[in-house]
Amino acid sequence: MQAQQVSGNGGPEAVAPLAGFTVGVTAARRADELGALLERRGATVLRAPVLRIVPLIDDTELLAKTKQLLDGAPDIVVATTAIGFRGWIEAADGWGLGEALLRRLGEAELLARGPKVRGAVRAAGLTEAWSPASESMAEVLERLLDEGVDGRRVAVQLHGEPLPGFIESLRVAGARVVAVPVYRWMPPEDLGPVDRLLDAVCARSIDAVSFTSAPAAASLLDRAGQRGQLDELIAAFRRDVLVACVGPVTALPLQAHDIPTLQPERFRLGPLVQLLARELPGRVRPLPVAGHQVEIRGQAAVVDGLLRPVPPAGMALLRALARRPGWVVSRADLLRVLPGAGRDEHAVETAMARLRSALGAPKLIQTVVKRGYRLSLDPHADKYAPGAAL
């Protein structure tokens, strides 16, 4: 792959903000859309859907809950997701209950969690009574408790997982709650991509992982526990691999393990990608090396505004040198970070030659006879002292 020119004007030769970075996508629904948005900004995408959705028409529990609501009309209906609401109506149509369900919903006070589900409600020929500006279930709960739910029948369309805090609060306030599981998450039929994602996170060969649902986050943690990788995964997420969630509810399973997460202000895929495109390059510190400016990205380096893709072995060496810029790193220490090198220090010399060629500026890395190698950090670059975070 040829070097690409970094440009501040966004021209055709500009290096995309996520070029050189690898991002894991755990989503099952809209995974292709999220992956395309990331790739458009230059990222390498590792797709690993950690869940799948059971077909609604086959869900006997949904059928039972629908009949329960037809027999006893709800006073309030809370619609939480557009895909869930549409799927509920479509499933009811398949059972011959669609018109009856729409009549029941039209007679109830209908609350829509956000603009997408509001659009689905209106597309079904219904009108919502209210929708929160924050798209937050907490605001929905606050409104319901403020207006009073004692003795009222409240139907809550679940969004792939139970909402115990929400539902329990309504029941404590006197509501008769019917939880409607419009779709349910199941483990993927093929766990291979999930296991590869876990291995990549633990090996720090991936820069970020995105989550678009709380069940996906919980599922990845569960799979890591099954493989004996949970502690290793948590350590990687806490220190080295950025975790980006589409919103605060999605982040809850991760935060329960003290994993730091980032979330966009608007809970959408576009802002999530924009967040990654801002945060990942922002974590890279330029190094003044041998008269050049060098940025070390996930799987590439930017040298004087040119993106230089680097093979995995070369990246391992470059990161080891960059951890102590300007200081000599021995061949033995470099051998330890070189993937699959064994005990032959000649492998370091071979990988180093390829790294220098990939960087396009051989003098960036200096050979120190009988001692090892060092990044040729320019004099007076005190802020890049050994041990400084990169």
Coordinates of C-alpha atoms in Angstrom, one line a residue, residues 45-388:
V45 CA -13.2 -2.8 10.4
L46 CA -13.3 -6.1 12.3
R47 CA -17.0 -7.3 12.2
A48 CA -18.0 -9.6 15.0
P49 CA -21.8 -9.6 15.6
V50 CA -22.1 -10.9 19.2
L51 CA -25.9 -11.5 19.0
R52 CA -28.7 -12.4 16.6
I53 CA -32.4 -11.5 16.8
V54 CA -35.0 -14.3 16.9
P55 CA -37.7 -14.0 14.2
L56 CA -40.8 -12.3 15.7
I57 CA -43.3 -14.4 13.9
D58 CA -41.9 -17.4 15.7
D59 CA -42.0 -15.8 19.2
T60 CA -44.7 -17.5 21.2
E61 CA -44.1 -15.2 24.2
L62 CA -44.8 -12.1 22.0
L63 CA -48.1 -13.7 20.8
A64 CA -49.2 -14.5 24.4
K65 CA -48.5 -10.9 25.5
T66 CA -50.3 -9.5 22.5
K67 CA -53.4 -11.5 23.2
Q68 CA -53.2 -10.4 26.9
L69 CA -53.3 -6.8 25.8
L70 CA -56.2 -7.4 23.4
D71 CA -58.2 -9.0 26.3
G72 CA -57.3 -6.2 28.7
A73 CA -56.8 -2.8 27.1
P74 CA -53.7 -0.9 28.3
D75 CA -54.1 2.7 29.5
I76 CA -50.5 3.6 28.5
V77 CA -48.1 2.1 26.0
V78 CA -44.4 2.8 26.0
A79 CA -42.7 2.2 22.6
T80 CA -38.9 2.0 22.9
T81 CA -37.5 1.2 19.5
A82 CA -38.6 1.7 15.9
I83 CA -37.6 -1.8 14.7
G84 CA -39.3 -3.4 17.7
F85 CA -42.5 -1.4 17.2
R86 CA -42.7 -2.2 13.5
G87 CA -41.9 -5.8 14.1
W88 CA -44.6 -6.1 16.7
I89 CA -47.2 -4.8 14.2
E90 CA -45.9 -7.0 11.4
A91 CA -45.9 -10.1 13.7
A92 CA -49.5 -9.3 14.8
D93 CA -50.5 -9.0 11.1
G94 CA -49.0 -12.4 10.5
W95 CA -51.2 -13.8 13.3
G96 CA -54.3 -12.1 12.0
L97 CA -54.3 -9.7 15.0
G98 CA -52.9 -6.6 13.4
E99 CA -56.0 -4.5 13.1
A100 CA -57.1 -5.4 16.6
L101 CA -53.7 -4.5 18.1
L102 CA -53.7 -1.1 16.3
R103 CA -57.2 -0.3 17.7
R104 CA -56.0 -1.1 21.2
L105 CA -52.8 1.0 20.8
G106 CA -54.8 3.9 19.3
E107 CA -57.0 4.0 22.4
A108 CA -54.1 4.2 24.8
E109 CA -51.8 7.0 25.8
L110 CA -48.8 6.2 23.5
L111 CA -45.3 7.4 24.6
A112 CA -42.5 7.1 22.1
R113 CA -38.9 7.1 23.4
G114 CA -37.3 9.0 20.5
P115 CA -37.7 10.3 17.0
K116 CA -37.2 7.0 15.2
V117 CA -39.8 5.1 17.1
R118 CA -42.1 8.2 16.8
G119 CA -41.7 7.8 13.1
A120 CA -42.6 4.1 13.3
V121 CA -45.7 5.0 15.4
R122 CA -46.9 7.5 12.8
A123 CA -46.2 5.2 9.9
A124 CA -48.6 2.7 11.6
G125 CA -51.3 5.4 11.5
L126 CA -51.1 6.2 15.2
T127 CA -50.2 9.4 17.0
E128 CA -47.9 9.6 20.1
A129 CA -49.0 11.5 23.1
W130 CA -45.5 12.5 24.0
S131 CA -41.8 11.9 23.2
P132 CA -38.8 13.0 25.4
A133 CA -36.3 15.3 23.9
S134 CA -33.5 13.3 25.6
E135 CA -34.5 10.0 24.1
S136 CA -34.0 8.7 27.7
M137 CA -36.1 6.0 29.4
A138 CA -35.3 7.8 32.6
E139 CA -37.2 10.9 31.4
V140 CA -40.1 8.6 30.3
L141 CA -40.2 7.1 33.8
E142 CA -40.1 10.5 35.4
R143 CA -43.1 11.7 33.3
L144 CA -45.1 8.5 34.1
L145 CA -44.4 8.8 37.9
D146 CA -45.3 12.5 37.8
E147 CA -48.6 12.0 36.1
G148 CA -49.4 9.0 38.3
V149 CA -49.8 5.3 37.3
D150 CA -51.5 3.9 40.3
G151 CA -54.1 1.3 39.1
R152 CA -53.3 1.9 35.5
R153 CA -52.3 -0.8 33.0
V154 CA -49.0 0.1 31.3
A155 CA -47.6 -1.9 28.4
V156 CA -43.8 -1.5 27.9
Q157 CA -42.3 -2.7 24.6
L158 CA -38.9 -4.1 25.6
H159 CA -35.9 -3.6 23.3
G160 CA -34.0 -6.9 23.5
E161 CA -33.5 -7.1 27.2
P162 CA -35.5 -6.6 30.4
L163 CA -35.9 -3.2 32.0
P164 CA -36.1 -4.3 35.6
G165 CA -35.4 -0.8 37.1
F166 CA -38.0 0.9 34.9
I167 CA -40.6 -1.8 35.3
E168 CA -40.1 -2.2 39.0
S169 CA -40.4 1.5 39.6
L170 CA -43.8 1.5 37.8
R171 CA -45.0 -1.5 39.8
V172 CA -44.0 0.2 43.1
A173 CA -46.0 3.2 42.0
G174 CA -49.1 1.0 41.6
A175 CA -49.1 0.3 37.9
R176 CA -50.1 -3.1 36.4
V177 CA -47.2 -3.6 34.0
V178 CA -47.2 -5.8 30.9
A179 CA -43.7 -6.3 29.6
V180 CA -43.8 -7.0 25.8
P181 CA -40.7 -8.8 24.5
V182 CA -40.9 -7.7 20.9
Y183 CA -37.6 -9.2 19.9
R184 CA -35.1 -11.2 21.8
W185 CA -31.3 -11.5 21.5
M186 CA -29.7 -15.0 21.1
P187 CA -26.0 -15.9 20.8
P188 CA -24.7 -15.9 17.2
E189 CA -24.7 -19.2 15.4
D190 CA -21.0 -18.7 14.5
L191 CA -18.8 -17.6 17.5
G192 CA -15.6 -17.6 15.4
P193 CA -15.7 -13.8 14.6
V194 CA -16.5 -13.0 18.3
D195 CA -13.5 -15.1 19.5
R196 CA -11.3 -13.4 17.0
L197 CA -12.4 -10.0 18.3
L198 CA -11.6 -11.1 21.9
D199 CA -8.2 -12.3 20.8
A200 CA -7.5 -9.0 19.0
V201 CA -8.5 -6.9 22.0
C202 CA -6.4 -9.0 24.4
A203 CA -3.5 -8.8 22.0
R204 CA -4.0 -5.0 21.7
S205 CA -4.0 -5.4 17.9
I206 CA -7.2 -3.4 17.7
D207 CA -7.7 0.2 18.6
A208 CA -11.4 0.5 19.5
V209 CA -14.5 -1.5 19.9
S210 CA -18.0 -0.1 19.3
F211 CA -21.2 -1.1 21.0
T212 CA -24.8 -0.2 20.0
S213 CA -26.7 -2.2 22.5
A214 CA -26.4 -3.2 26.2
P215 CA -27.1 -6.9 25.3
A216 CA -24.1 -6.9 22.9
A217 CA -21.8 -5.5 25.6
A218 CA -23.0 -8.1 28.1
S219 CA -22.7 -10.9 25.6
L220 CA -19.1 -10.0 24.8
L221 CA -18.2 -10.0 28.5
D222 CA -20.0 -13.3 29.0
R223 CA -18.1 -14.9 26.1
A224 CA -14.8 -13.6 27.5
G225 CA -15.7 -15.3 30.8
Q226 CA -16.4 -18.6 29.0
R227 CA -13.0 -18.5 27.4
G228 CA -11.2 -17.5 30.5
Q229 CA -10.3 -14.0 29.1
L230 CA -12.5 -11.7 31.1
D231 CA -9.7 -10.3 33.3
E232 CA -7.5 -9.8 30.3
L233 CA -10.3 -8.2 28.3
I234 CA -11.1 -5.8 31.1
A235 CA -7.5 -4.8 31.5
A236 CA -7.2 -4.1 27.7
F237 CA -10.4 -2.0 27.8
R238 CA -9.2 0.0 30.8
R239 CA -5.8 0.9 29.4
D240 CA -5.3 0.4 25.7
V241 CA -8.4 -0.2 23.7
L242 CA -11.0 2.6 23.4
V243 CA -14.6 1.6 24.1
A244 CA -17.3 3.6 22.3
C245 CA -21.0 3.1 23.1
V246 CA -23.9 4.7 21.3
G247 CA -25.4 5.8 24.6
P248 CA -25.4 5.5 28.4
V249 CA -27.8 2.5 28.5
T250 CA -25.5 0.6 26.2
A251 CA -22.5 1.3 28.4
L252 CA -24.0 0.0 31.7
P253 CA -22.7 -3.6 31.5
L254 CA -19.2 -2.3 30.8
Q255 CA -19.3 0.3 33.5
A256 CA -20.3 -2.4 36.0
H257 CA -16.7 -3.7 35.4
D258 CA -15.2 -0.2 35.8
I259 CA -14.5 -0.1 32.1
P260 CA -14.3 3.6 30.9
T261 CA -16.6 4.3 27.9
L262 CA -17.1 7.2 25.6
Q263 CA -20.6 8.2 24.2
P264 CA -21.7 10.8 21.7
E265 CA -24.0 13.5 22.7
R266 CA -26.6 12.2 20.2
F267 CA -27.3 8.5 20.4
R268 CA -26.9 7.7 16.8
L269 CA -24.5 5.8 14.6
G270 CA -23.2 9.0 12.8
P271 CA -22.2 10.8 16.0
L272 CA -20.7 7.5 17.3
V273 CA -18.4 7.3 14.2
Q274 CA -17.6 11.0 14.5
L275 CA -16.6 10.5 18.1
L276 CA -14.2 7.7 17.1
A277 CA -12.8 9.8 14.2
R278 CA -12.0 12.5 16.7
E279 CA -10.8 10.5 19.7
L280 CA -8.5 8.0 18.1
P281 CA -6.3 10.5 16.2
G282 CA -6.5 12.8 19.2
R283 CA -4.7 10.1 21.3
V284 CA -1.7 10.1 19.1
R285 CA 1.2 12.3 20.2
P286 CA 3.5 13.5 17.4
L287 CA 7.2 12.7 17.9
P288 CA 10.0 14.9 16.5
V289 CA 12.4 12.3 15.2
A290 CA 15.5 12.9 13.0
G291 CA 14.0 16.1 11.6
H292 CA 10.7 14.5 10.9
Q293 CA 7.3 14.5 12.6
V294 CA 6.1 11.0 13.3
E295 CA 2.7 9.8 14.5
I296 CA 2.2 6.2 15.5
R297 CA -1.3 5.0 14.8
G298 CA -2.7 1.5 15.3
Q299 CA -1.4 -0.2 12.2
A300 CA 0.5 2.6 10.5
A301 CA 2.7 5.6 11.0
V302 CA 2.3 9.1 9.7
V303 CA 5.6 10.6 8.7
D304 CA 5.6 14.3 7.7
G305 CA 2.0 14.1 6.6
L306 CA 2.3 10.8 4.8
L307 CA 0.4 7.7 6.0
R308 CA 2.9 4.8 6.0
P309 CA 1.3 1.4 6.4
V310 CA 3.5 -0.9 8.5
P311 CA 3.5 -4.7 8.8
P312 CA 2.4 -6.2 12.2
A313 CA 6.0 -7.2 13.1
G314 CA 7.2 -3.7 12.3
M315 CA 4.5 -2.1 14.3
A316 CA 5.4 -4.2 17.4
L317 CA 9.0 -2.9 17.1
L318 CA 8.0 0.7 16.5
R319 CA 5.7 0.7 19.5
A320 CA 8.4 -0.7 21.7
L321 CA 10.8 2.0 20.6
A322 CA 8.2 4.7 21.0
R323 CA 7.6 3.7 24.6
R324 CA 11.1 5.0 25.4
P325 CA 11.8 7.5 22.5
G326 CA 15.4 8.4 22.3
W327 CA 16.6 5.6 24.5
V328 CA 18.2 2.4 23.3
V329 CA 16.1 -0.7 23.3
S330 CA 18.1 -4.0 23.2
R331 CA 17.6 -6.6 20.6
A332 CA 16.6 -9.0 23.4
D333 CA 13.8 -6.7 24.5
L334 CA 12.7 -6.2 20.9
L335 CA 12.7 -9.9 20.3
R336 CA 10.3 -10.4 23.2
V337 CA 7.7 -8.1 21.5
L338 CA 8.2 -9.5 18.0
P339 CA 5.3 -11.9 17.2
G340 CA 6.4 -15.5 16.6
A341 CA 10.1 -14.7 16.5
G342 CA 11.4 -17.4 18.7
R343 CA 14.9 -16.9 20.1
D344 CA 16.8 -15.8 17.0
E345 CA 17.7 -12.1 17.3
H346 CA 18.3 -12.1 13.5
A347 CA 14.5 -11.9 13.2
V348 CA 14.8 -8.5 14.8
E349 CA 17.2 -7.3 12.2
T350 CA 15.0 -8.6 9.4
A351 CA 11.9 -7.0 10.8
M352 CA 13.8 -3.7 11.5
A353 CA 14.9 -3.5 7.9
R354 CA 11.3 -3.9 6.7
L355 CA 10.1 -1.3 9.2
R356 CA 12.7 1.2 8.0
S357 CA 11.6 0.6 4.4
A358 CA 7.9 1.0 5.3
L359 CA 8.6 4.3 7.1
G360 CA 10.4 5.7 4.0
A361 CA 13.0 7.5 6.2
P362 CA 15.7 5.0 7.4
K363 CA 17.3 7.5 9.7
L364 CA 14.3 7.6 12.0
I365 CA 15.6 4.5 13.7
Q366 CA 19.3 4.5 14.7
T367 CA 21.3 1.3 15.2
V368 CA 23.5 1.5 18.3
V369 CA 26.3 -1.0 17.8
K370 CA 26.3 -4.0 20.2
R371 CA 23.4 -2.4 22.2
G372 CA 20.2 -2.3 20.1
Y373 CA 18.1 0.4 18.4
R374 CA 16.6 3.8 19.3
L375 CA 14.3 6.3 17.8
S376 CA 16.4 9.3 16.8
L377 CA 14.5 11.8 19.0
D378 CA 15.5 15.4 18.2
P379 CA 17.4 17.2 20.9
H380 CA 15.5 19.3 23.5
A381 CA 12.3 17.2 23.1
D382 CA 12.1 17.0 26.9
K383 CA 8.3 16.4 26.9
Y384 CA 8.9 13.1 25.2
A385 CA 11.0 11.7 28.1
P386 CA 11.2 7.9 28.7
G387 CA 8.0 6.6 30.2
A388 CA 5.8 9.4 28.7

